[in-house]
Coordinates of C-alpha atoms in Angstrom, one line a residue:
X1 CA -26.2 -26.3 -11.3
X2 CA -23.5 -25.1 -9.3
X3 CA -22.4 -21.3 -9.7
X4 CA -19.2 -21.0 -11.8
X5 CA -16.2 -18.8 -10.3
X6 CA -16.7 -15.8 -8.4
X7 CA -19.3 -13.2 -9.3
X8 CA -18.3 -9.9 -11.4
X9 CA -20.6 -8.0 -9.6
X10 CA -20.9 -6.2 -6.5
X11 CA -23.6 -4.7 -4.4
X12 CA -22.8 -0.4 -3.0
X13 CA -24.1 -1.8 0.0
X14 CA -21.5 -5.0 0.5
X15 CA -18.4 -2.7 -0.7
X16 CA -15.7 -2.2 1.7
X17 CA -16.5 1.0 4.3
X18 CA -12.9 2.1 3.0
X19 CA -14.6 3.4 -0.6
X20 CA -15.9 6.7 -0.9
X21 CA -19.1 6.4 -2.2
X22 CA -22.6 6.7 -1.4
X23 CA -24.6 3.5 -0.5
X24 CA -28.3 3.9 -1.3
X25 CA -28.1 5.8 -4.5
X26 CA -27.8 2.7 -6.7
X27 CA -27.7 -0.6 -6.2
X28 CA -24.3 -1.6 -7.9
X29 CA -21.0 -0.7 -8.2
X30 CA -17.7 -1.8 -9.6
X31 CA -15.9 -4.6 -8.5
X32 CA -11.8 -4.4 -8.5
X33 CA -10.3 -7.0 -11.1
X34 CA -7.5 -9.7 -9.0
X35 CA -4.6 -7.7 -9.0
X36 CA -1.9 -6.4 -6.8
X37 CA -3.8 -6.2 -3.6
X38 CA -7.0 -8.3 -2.7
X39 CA -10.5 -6.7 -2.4
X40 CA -10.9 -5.6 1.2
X41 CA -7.3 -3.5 1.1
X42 CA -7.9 -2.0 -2.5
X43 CA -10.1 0.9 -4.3
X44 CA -11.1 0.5 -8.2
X45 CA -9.3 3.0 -10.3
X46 CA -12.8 4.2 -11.5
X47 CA -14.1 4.8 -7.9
X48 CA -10.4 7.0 -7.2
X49 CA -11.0 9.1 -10.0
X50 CA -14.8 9.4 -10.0
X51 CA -15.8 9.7 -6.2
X52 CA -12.0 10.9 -4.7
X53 CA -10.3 12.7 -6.8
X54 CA -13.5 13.7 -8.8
X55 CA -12.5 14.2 -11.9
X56 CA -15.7 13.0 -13.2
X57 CA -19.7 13.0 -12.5
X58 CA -20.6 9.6 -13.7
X59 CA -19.1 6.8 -14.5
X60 CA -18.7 7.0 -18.4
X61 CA -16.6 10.1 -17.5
X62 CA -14.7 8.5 -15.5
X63 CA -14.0 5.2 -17.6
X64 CA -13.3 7.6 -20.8
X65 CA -10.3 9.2 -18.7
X66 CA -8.8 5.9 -17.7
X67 CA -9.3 4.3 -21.5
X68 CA -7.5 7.7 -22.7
X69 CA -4.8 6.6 -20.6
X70 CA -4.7 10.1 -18.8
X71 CA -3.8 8.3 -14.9
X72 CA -0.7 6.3 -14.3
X73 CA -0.3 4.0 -11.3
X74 CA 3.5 3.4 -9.8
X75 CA 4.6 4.7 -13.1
X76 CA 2.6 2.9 -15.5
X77 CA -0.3 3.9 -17.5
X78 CA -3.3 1.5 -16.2
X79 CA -6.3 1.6 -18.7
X80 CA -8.5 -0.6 -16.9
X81 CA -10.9 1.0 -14.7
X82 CA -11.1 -1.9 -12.4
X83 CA -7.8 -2.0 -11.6
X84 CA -7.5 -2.1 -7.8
X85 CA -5.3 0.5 -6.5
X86 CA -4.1 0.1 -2.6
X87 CA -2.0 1.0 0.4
X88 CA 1.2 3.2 -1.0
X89 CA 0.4 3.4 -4.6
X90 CA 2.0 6.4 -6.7
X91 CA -0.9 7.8 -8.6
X92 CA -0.1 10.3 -11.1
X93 CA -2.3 12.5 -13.4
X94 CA 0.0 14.4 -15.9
X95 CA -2.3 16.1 -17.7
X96 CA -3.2 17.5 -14.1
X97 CA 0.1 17.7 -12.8
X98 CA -0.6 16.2 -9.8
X99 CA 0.8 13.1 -8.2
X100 CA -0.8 11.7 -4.6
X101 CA 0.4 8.6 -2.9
X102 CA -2.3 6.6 -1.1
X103 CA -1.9 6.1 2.7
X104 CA -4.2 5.0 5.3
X105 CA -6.7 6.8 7.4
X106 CA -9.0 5.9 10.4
X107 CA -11.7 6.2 7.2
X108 CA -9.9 3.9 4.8
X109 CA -7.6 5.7 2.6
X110 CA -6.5 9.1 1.9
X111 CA -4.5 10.8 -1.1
X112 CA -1.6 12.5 0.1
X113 CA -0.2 15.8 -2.6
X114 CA 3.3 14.1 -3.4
X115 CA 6.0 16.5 -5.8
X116 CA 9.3 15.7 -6.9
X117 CA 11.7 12.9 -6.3
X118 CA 8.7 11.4 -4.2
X119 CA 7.0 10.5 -7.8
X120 CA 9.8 8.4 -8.1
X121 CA 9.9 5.9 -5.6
X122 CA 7.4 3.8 -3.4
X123 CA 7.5 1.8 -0.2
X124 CA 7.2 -1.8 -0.3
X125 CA 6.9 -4.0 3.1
X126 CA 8.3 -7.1 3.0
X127 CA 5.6 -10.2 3.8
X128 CA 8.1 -12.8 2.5
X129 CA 11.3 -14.4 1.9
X130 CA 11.7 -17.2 -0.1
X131 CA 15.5 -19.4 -1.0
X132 CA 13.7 -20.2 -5.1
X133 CA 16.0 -22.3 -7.5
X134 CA 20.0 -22.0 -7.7
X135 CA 19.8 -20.6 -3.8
X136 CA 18.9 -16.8 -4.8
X137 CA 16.8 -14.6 -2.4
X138 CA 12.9 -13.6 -3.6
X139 CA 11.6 -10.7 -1.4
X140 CA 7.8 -10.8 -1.8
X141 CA 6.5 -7.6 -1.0
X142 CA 2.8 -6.1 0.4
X143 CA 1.5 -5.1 -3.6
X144 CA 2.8 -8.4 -4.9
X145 CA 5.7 -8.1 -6.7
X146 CA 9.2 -10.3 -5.9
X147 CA 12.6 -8.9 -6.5
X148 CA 14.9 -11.7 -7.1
X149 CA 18.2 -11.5 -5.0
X150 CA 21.5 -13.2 -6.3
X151 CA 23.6 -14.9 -4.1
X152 CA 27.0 -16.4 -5.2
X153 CA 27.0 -18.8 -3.1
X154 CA 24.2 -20.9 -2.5
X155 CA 25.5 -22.5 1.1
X156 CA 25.3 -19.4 2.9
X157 CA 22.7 -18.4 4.3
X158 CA 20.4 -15.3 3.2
X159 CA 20.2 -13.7 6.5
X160 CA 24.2 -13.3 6.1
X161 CA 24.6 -11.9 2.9
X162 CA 21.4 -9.4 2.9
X163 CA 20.1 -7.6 5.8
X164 CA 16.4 -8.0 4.7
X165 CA 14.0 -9.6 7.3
X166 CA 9.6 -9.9 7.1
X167 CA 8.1 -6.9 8.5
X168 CA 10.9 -4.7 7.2
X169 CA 10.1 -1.8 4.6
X170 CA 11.8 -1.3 1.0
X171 CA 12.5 2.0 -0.8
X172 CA 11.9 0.9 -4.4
X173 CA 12.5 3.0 -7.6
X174 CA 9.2 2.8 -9.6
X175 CA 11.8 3.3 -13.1
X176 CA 13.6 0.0 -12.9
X177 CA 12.4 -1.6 -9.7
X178 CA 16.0 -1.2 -7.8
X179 CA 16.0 -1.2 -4.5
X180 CA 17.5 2.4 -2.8
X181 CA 16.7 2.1 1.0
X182 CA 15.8 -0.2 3.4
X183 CA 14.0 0.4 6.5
X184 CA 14.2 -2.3 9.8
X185 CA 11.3 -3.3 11.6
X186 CA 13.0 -1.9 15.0
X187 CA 13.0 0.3 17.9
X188 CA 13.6 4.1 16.7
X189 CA 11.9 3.6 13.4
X190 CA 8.6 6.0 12.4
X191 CA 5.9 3.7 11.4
X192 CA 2.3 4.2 10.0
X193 CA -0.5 1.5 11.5
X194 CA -2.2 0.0 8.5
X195 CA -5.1 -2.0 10.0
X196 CA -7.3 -1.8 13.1
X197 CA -9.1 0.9 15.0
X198 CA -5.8 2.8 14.9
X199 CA -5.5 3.0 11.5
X200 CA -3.7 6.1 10.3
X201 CA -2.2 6.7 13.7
X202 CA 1.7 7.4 13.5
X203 CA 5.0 8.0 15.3
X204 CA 8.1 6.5 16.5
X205 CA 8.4 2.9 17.5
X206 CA 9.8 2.6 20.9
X207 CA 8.9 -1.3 21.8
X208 CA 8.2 -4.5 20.0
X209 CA 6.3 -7.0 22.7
X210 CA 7.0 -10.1 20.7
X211 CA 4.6 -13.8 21.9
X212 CA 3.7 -16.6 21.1
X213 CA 0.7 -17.4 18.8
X214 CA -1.1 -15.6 15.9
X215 CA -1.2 -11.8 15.9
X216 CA 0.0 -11.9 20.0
X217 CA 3.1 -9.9 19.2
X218 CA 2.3 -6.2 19.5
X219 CA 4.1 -3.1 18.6
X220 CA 4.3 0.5 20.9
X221 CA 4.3 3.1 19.1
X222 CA 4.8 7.0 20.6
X223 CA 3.3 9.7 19.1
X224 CA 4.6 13.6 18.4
X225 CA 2.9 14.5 21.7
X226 CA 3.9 12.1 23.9
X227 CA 1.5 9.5 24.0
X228 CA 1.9 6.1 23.7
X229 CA -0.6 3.1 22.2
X230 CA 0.0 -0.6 21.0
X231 CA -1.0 -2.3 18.3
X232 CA -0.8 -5.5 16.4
X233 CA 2.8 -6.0 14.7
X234 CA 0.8 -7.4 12.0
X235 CA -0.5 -3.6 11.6
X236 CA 2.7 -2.0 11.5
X237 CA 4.9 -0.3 8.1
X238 CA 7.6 1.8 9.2
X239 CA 8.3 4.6 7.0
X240 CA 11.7 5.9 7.9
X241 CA 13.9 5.9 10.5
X242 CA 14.5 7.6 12.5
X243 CA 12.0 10.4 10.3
X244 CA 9.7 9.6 7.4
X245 CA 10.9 9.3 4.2
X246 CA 7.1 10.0 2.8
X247 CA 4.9 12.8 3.1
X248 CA 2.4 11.9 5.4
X249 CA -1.6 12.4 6.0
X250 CA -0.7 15.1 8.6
X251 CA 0.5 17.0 5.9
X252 CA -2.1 17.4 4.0
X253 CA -4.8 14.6 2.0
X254 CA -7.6 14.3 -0.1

């Protein structure tokens, strides 16, 4: 008989090189549950709180802080240990008082110390935008959520009423989802690379090469000291412009 659905299970040894955990010391470990970002970009809570942050030793610790509801994630309290967490994610611990936000790093991911008015807000690149029914505007963004735009008048044309294109970053307020900054894919932005051997790598964007074909545009990118590397524009979430509007792994990370 055929297999039913995907397997609930997964191997220490088949788990993506971005978690933190030891391979040969058991043979299974938790598998993230479908959720705001897909398997290979994503870290189970239980995993962040166990093997990064470590507030636990085992497992059962580890679960019995997440049930208690003691870690919130973008604002809300997530009790499910398999929740996947991923790339910008607020992650706060109040009976800790500590807050990180989740950036990459040429090992995966790392948790950056965040404090104040940075609790509040995330960036949220945009992947998609969608005319849905009565002509408004739905931004779909890298975690998965879509903030519906209204638009009075259903002949014009998106592009001319909002300034929002793909590739372009979102300052979002975790509280009621509003949208306070936006942040252009362009030439004098800072931008982070999310994917690739440069992962983790950072600094101003000073050319975008765009071609033809899948993944043949490419992004330059100069760093604090001068040098300069390209990467895919796939790769690519500007940050601020023209300075971050994050703390960022230089600063500091777990």
């Amino acid at each position: 008989m055929a297999r039913m659905g995907q397997r609930r299970h997964m191997k220490r040894i088949a788990a993506p090189k971005q978690w933190a955990i030891p391979r040969k010391t058991a043979t299974w470990t938790v598998k993230p549950r479908p959720g705001p970002h897909p398997v290979e970009e994503c870290i189970p809570l239980l995993i962040l709180v166990r093997d990064v942050l470590k507030y636990a030793t085992v497992s059962r610790e580890a679960k019995k802080i997440i049930t208690q509801g003691q870690v919130k994630v973008d604002g809300r309290v997530r009790k499910d240990h398999k929740f996947p967490v991923g790339l910008m994610d607020v992650i706060e611990v109040p009976i800790m008082g500590e807050a990180y936000r989740v950036l990459p790093s040429k090992r995966g991911f790392t948790l950056v110390p965040i404090e104040g008015e940075e609790v509040s807000f995330k960036l949220c690149q945009i992947k998609n935008i969608l005319t849905v029914k009565g002509g408004n505007v739905q931004l779909t963004l890298h975690d998965g959520r879509n903030i519906l735009l209204p638009i009075d008048n259903p002949k014009v044309s998106p592009y001319e009423v909002y300034p929002y294109k793909t590739r372009d970053t979102v300052k979002i307020s975790l509280e009621d989802q509003e949208i306070l900054d936006h942040i252009p894919y362009s030439e004098g932005a800072y931008a982070i690379v999310v994917g690739g051997k440069l992962r983790g790598e950072k600094g101003e964007i000073v050319e975008i090469r765009r071609r033809l074909g899948r993944r043949a545009s490419t992004t330059v990118i100069q760093k604090g000291d001068g040098v300069r590397f390209e990467t895919v524009m796939d790769y690519v979430f500007p940050v601020g412009a023209p300075t971050p509007l994050i703390k960022l792994p230089s600063d500091g990370g777990t």
